[in-house]
XYZ file of C-alpha atoms in Angstrom:
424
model
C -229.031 108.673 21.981
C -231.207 112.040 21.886
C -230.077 115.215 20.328
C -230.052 116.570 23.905
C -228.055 113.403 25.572
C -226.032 114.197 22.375
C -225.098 117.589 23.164
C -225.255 117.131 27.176
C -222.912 114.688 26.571
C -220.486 116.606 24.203
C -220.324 119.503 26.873
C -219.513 116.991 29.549
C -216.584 115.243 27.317
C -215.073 118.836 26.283
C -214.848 119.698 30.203
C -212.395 118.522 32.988
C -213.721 114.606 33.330
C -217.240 116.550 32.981
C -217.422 119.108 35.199
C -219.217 122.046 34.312
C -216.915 125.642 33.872
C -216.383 127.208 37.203
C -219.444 130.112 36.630
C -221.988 127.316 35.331
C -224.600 126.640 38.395
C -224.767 122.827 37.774
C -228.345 122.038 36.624
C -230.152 119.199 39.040
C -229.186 115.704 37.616
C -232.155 113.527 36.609
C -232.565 110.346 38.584
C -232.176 107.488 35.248
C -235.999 105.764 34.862
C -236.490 102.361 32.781
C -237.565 103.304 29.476
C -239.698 100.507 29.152
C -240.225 99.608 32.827
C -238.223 96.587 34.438
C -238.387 93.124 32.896
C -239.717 90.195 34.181
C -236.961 88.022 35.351
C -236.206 85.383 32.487
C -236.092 81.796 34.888
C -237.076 79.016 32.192
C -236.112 77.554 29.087
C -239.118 79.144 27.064
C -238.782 82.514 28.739
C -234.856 81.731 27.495
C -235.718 80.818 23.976
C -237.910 83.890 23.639
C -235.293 86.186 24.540
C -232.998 84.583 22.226
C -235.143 84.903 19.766
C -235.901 88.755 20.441
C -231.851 89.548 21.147
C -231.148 87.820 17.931
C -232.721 89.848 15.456
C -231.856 93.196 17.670
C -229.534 95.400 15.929
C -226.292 96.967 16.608
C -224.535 96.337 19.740
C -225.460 94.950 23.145
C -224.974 95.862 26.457
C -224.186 93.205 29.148
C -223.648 92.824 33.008
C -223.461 90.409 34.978
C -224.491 90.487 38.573
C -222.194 87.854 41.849
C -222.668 87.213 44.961
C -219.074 88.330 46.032
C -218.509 88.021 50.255
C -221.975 85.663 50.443
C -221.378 82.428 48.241
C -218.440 80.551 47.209
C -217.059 81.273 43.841
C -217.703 84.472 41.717
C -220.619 82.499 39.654
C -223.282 84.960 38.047
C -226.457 85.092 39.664
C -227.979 87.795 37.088
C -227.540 88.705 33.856
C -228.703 91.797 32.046
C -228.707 92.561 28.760
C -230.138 95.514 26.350
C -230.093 95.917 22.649
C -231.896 97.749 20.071
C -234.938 96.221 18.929
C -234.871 93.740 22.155
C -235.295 96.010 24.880
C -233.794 94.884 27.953
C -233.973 91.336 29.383
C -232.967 90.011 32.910
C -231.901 86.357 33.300
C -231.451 84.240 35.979
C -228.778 81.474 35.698
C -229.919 79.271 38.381
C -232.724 78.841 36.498
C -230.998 78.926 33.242
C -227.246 77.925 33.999
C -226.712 77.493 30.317
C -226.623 80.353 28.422
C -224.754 79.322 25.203
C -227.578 79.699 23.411
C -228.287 83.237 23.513
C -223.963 83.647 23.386
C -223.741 81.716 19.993
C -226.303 84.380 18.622
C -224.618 87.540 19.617
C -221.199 85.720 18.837
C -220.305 88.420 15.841
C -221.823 91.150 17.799
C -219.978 93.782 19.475
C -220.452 93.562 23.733
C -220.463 96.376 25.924
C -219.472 95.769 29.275
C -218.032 98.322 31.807
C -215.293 96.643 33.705
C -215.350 93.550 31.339
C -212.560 91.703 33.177
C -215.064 91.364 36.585
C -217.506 90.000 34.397
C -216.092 87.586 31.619
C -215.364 84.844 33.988
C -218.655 84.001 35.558
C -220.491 85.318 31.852
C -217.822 82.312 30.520
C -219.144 79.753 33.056
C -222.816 80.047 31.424
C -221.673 79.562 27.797
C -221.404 83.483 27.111
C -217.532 84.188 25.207
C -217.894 87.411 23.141
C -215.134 88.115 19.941
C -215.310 91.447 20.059
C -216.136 94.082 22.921
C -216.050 97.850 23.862
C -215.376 98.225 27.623
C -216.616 101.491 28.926
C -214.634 101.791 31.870
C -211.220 101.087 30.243
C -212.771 103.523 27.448
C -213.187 106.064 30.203
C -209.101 105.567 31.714
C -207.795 105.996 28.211
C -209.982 109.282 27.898
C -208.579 110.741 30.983
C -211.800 110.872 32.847
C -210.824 110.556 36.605
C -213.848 108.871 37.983
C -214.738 106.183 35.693
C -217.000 104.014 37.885
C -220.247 103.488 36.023
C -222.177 105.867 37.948
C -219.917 108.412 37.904
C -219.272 108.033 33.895
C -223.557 107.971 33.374
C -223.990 111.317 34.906
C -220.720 112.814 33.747
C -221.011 112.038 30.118
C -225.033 111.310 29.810
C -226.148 113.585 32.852
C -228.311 111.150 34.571
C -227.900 110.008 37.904
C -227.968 106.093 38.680
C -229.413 104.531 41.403
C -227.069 103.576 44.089
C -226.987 100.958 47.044
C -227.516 97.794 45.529
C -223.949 96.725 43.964
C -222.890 95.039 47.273
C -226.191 92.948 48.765
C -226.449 89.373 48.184
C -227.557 88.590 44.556
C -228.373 84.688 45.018
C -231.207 85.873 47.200
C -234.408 84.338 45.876
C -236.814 86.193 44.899
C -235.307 88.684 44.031
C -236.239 92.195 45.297
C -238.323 94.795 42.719
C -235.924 97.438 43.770
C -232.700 95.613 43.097
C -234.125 94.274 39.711
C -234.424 98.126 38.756
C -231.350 98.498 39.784
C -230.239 96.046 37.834
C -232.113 96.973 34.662
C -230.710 100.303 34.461
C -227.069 99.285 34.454
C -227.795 98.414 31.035
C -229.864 101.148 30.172
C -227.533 103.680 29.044
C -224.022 101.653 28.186
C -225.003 101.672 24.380
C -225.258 105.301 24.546
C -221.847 105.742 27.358
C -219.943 103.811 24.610
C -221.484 105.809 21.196
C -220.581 109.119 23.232
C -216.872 107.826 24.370
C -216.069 106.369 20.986
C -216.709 110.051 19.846
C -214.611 110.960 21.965
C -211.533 108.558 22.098
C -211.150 109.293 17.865
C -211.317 113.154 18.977
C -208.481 112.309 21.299
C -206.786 110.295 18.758
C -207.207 107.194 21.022
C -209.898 105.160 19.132
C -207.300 102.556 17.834
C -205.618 102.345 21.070
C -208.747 101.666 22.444
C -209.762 99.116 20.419
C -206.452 96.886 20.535
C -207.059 97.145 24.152
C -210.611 95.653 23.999
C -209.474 93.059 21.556
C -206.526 91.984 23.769
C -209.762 91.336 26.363
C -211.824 89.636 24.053
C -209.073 87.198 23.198
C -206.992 86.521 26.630
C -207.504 83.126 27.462
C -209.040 82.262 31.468
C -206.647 83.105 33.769
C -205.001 79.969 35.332
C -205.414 78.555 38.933
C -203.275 81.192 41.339
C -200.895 79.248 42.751
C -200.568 78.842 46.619
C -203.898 81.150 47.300
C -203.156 80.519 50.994
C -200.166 82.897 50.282
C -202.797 85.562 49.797
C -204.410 85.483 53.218
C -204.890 89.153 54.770
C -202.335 89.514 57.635
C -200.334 86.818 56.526
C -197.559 89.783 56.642
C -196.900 88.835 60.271
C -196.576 85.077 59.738
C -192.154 84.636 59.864
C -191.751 80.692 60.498
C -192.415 77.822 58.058
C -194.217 75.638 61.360
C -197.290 79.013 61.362
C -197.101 78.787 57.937
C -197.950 75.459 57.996
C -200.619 76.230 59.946
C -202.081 79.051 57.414
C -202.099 76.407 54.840
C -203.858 73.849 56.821
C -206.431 75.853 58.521
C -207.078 77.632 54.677
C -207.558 74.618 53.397
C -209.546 73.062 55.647
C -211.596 76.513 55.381
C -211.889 76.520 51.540
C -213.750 72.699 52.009
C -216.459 73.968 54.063
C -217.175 77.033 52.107
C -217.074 75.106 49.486
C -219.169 72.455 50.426
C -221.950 75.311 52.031
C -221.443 76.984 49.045
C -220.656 80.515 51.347
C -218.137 83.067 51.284
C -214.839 81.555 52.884
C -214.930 84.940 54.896
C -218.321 83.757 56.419
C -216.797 80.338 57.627
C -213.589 81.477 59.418
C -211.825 84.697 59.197
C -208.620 85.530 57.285
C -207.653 87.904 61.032
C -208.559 83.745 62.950
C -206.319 82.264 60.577
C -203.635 84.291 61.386
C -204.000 84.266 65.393
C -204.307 80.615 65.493
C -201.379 80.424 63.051
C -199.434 82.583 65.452
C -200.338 80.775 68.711
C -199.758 77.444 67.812
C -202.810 76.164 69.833
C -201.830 73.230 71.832
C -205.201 71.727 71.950
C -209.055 72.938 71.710
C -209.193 74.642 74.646
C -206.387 77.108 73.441
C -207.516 77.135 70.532
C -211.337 78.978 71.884
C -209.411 81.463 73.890
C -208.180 82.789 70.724
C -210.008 85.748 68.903
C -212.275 84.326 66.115
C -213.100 81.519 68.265
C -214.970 82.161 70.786
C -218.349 80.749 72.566
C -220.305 81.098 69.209
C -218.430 78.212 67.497
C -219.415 74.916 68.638
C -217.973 72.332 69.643
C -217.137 70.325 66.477
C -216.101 73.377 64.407
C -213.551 73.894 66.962
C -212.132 70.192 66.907
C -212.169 70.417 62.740
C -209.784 73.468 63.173
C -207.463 72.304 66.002
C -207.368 69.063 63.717
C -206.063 71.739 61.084
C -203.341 73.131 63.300
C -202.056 69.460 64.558
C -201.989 67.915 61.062
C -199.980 71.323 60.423
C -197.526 70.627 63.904
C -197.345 66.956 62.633
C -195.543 67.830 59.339
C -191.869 66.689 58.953
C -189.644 70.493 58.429
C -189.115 68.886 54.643
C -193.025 69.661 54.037
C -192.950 72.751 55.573
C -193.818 75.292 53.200
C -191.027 77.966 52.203
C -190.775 81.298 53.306
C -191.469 83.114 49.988
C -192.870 82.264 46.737
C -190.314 81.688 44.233
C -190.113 84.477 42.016
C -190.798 84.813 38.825
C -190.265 88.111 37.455
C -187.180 90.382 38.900
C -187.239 91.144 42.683
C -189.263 94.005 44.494
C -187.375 97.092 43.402
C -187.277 98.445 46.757
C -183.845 95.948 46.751
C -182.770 97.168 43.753
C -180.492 99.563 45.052
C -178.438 97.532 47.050
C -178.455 93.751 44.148
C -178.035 95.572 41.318
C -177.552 99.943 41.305
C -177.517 100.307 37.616
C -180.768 98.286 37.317
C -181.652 100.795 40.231
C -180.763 103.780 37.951
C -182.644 102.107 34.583
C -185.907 101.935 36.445
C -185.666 105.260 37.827
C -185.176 106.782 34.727
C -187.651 104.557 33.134
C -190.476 105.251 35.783
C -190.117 108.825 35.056
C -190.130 108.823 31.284
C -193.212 106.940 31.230
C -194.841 109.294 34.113
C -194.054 112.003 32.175
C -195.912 110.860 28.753
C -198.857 109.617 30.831
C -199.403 112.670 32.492
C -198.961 114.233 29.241
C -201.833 111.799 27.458
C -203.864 112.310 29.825
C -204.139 108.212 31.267
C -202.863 106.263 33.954
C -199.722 105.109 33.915
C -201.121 101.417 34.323
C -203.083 102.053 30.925
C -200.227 103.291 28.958
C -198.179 100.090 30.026
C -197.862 98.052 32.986
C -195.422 98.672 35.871
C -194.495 95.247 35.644
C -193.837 95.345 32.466
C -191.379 98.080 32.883
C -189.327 96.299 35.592
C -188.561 93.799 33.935
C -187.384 95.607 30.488
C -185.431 97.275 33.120
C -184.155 94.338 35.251
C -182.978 92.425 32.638
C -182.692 95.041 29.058
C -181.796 93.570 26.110
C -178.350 93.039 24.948
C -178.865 95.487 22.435
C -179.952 98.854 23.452
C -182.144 99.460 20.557
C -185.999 100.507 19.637
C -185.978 97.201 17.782
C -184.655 95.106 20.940
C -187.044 97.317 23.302
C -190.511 96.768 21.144
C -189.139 92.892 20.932
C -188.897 92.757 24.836
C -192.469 94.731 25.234
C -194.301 92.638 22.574
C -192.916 89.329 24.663
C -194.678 90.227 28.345
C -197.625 91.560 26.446
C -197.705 94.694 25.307
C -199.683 96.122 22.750
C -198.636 97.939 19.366
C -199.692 101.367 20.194
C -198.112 100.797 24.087
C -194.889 100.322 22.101
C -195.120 102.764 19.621
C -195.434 105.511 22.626
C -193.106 103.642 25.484
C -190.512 101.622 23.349
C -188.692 105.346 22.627
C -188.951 106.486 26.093
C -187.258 103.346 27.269
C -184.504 102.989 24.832
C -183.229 106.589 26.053
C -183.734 105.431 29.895
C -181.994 102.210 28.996
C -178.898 103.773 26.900
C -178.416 106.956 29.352
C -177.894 104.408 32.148
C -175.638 101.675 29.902
């Protein structure tokens, strides 16, 4: 960083979320340029080895991103992947031509990663053989530093006072070749997250957040891949207005039957049949193909055969015997939705309230989220089911068990022994 990104982005970090005093004119924000222009696009194995090569003798940390194809192809695969370091410059790599990227993750293994958002990214970097050990995550750096925009953009020109371009985060990133502007683009998310994280480190330890932080990142660095979400069907938008087991049924059949084609095409399931067709035919009950076309989602523009592979959907669904039908709810696992509370269990009622408070109260005054200083879910159940024992030994016990971390209890196990005990 610069002596004068180093004081523009002190100022910034001493103000609100860095705004500027109320009689400052802001000065004009400089539009971010590539340093050293935009890299060619890294699409073989000696291109690969090259920037191994260059990336391993860098220094210091290094910046990653990774770049899907969300709402366009199936999956949440990486389609780019850009990376900057001191000494290497910046690099952009393409993993359809280089879908194993092991080789360049095995020599940045003991290196620090900077990601912003790292939990959007990890999976599809894991896919290519890129797992790092130890991380600094800008964004969750930003939430624990109070800063109340903390999308990458906003945190660049806040903290660094550049601007970054905008308009390219959302197009469709397995397009081959890809376009000059939205390899720039590209290139200069990278650019700056070395400097975002030297400049928010300085400013977490001011805070006397730098260790929270960093239990946070390595609670990132070694979660293990989330598992399979059971019953995704469950998840369809609208699915709200589906009551009987038969529609659901349906939902099921025709998501299914969805999933295998996008699948297969390799295109967003959104692309194939919508989640708002799903739910109409689900409703309706089509009685045959005809029926089935009057509905909205499928009208004249579906052909023939796509319309028979859905109805087929819906009858395998109206064949089922009740015992296959699926159940009304997904069995819980966790304590109920609190808005019951009241009425199963009033004390439990009373604990939460109490709780929820406490903890809103010490977020607001730290300065974070309440989601950053511990999870709501993590609070209702401590409060659903408290231990036998009111006590900050029991509490920190119970918090350590669904996750949290050692500075979440140090701050929240207090807080919730007094809910817990006032409400015994």
């Amino acid at each position: 960083m610069t002596d004068a990104q180093e004081t523009a982005a002190e100022t910034a970090l001493r103000t609100t979320g860095g705004a500027p005093p109320d009689d400052v004119e802001p000065a004009p924000i400089p539009l971010l340029e590539p340093r050293e222009g935009i890299p060619p696009v890294v699409a073989d194995d000696a291109a690969l080895a090259e920037v191994i090569a260059a990336f391993a003798s860098g220094t210091g940390p290094v910046a990653v991103d990774a770049e899907r194809a969300s709402g366009y192809r199936y999956g949440q695969r990486a389609y780019l992947v850009q990376l900057r370091r001191e000494g290497a410059g910046s690099a952009l790599i393409d993993p359809v031509g280089c879908p194993d990227l092991s080789g360049l993750g095995e020599v940045l293994a003991g290196t620090e990663w900077i990601l912003h958002a790292a939990t959007q990214d990890l999976p599809c970097l894991r896919e290519i053989g890129m797992i790092p050990t130890r991380l600094f995550d800008t964004e969750l750096a930003g939430r624990l530093a109070g800063f109340p925009r903390v999308g990458l953009g906003a945190m660049v020109e806040s903290v660094l006072g550049y601007a970054l371009e905008k308009g390219h985060s959302a197009v469709d990133w397995s397009t081959r070749p890809l376009p000059e502007p939205w390899l720039r683009y590209a290139a200069l998310d990278v650019e700056l997250l070395v400097d975002l994280r030297d400049a928010l480190e300085k400013e977490l330890d001011r805070q006397g957040k730098l260790e929270w932080a960093h239990q946070e990142f390595d609670a990132i660095a070694s979660a293990p891949p989330a598992p399979p979400r059971k019953d995704p069907w469950r998840r369809t938008s609208g699915m709200h207005k589906v009551r009987r087991r038969r529609q659901m049924a349906v939902v099921r059949e025709l998501w299914n039957a969805r999933d295998a084609v996008a699948q297969r095409r390799d295109v967003s399931p959104g692309k194939v049949l919508s989640d708002a067709a799903i739910v109409e035919a689900s409703l309706a009950v089509p009685a045959n193909v005809q029926a089935l076309t009057a509905l909205p989602g499928f009208g004249h523009r579906m052909g023939r055969r796509q319309l028979e592979q859905w109805q087929a959907a819906v009858d395998r669904a109206k064949a089922l015997p009740d015992a296959d039908l699926p159940q009304p709810g997904q069995p819980l696992n966790g304590p109920p939705p609190p808005r019951s509370w009241a009425d199963k269990d009033p004390a439990a009622a009373a604990r939460l309230s109490a709780a929820r408070a406490a903890v809103s109260a010490l977020a607001e005054e730290l300065n974070m989220p309440q989601e950053n200083l511990i999870t709501p879910d993590t609070v209702r159940r401590v409060c659903w089911e408290p231990p036998a024992e009111i006590g900050e030994d029991a509490v920190a016990e119970a918090l350590a068990s669904y996750g949290a971390r050692r500075w979440q209890i140090e701050q929240v196990a207090p807080l919730l022994v007094e809910a817990l005990a006032a409400q015994a």
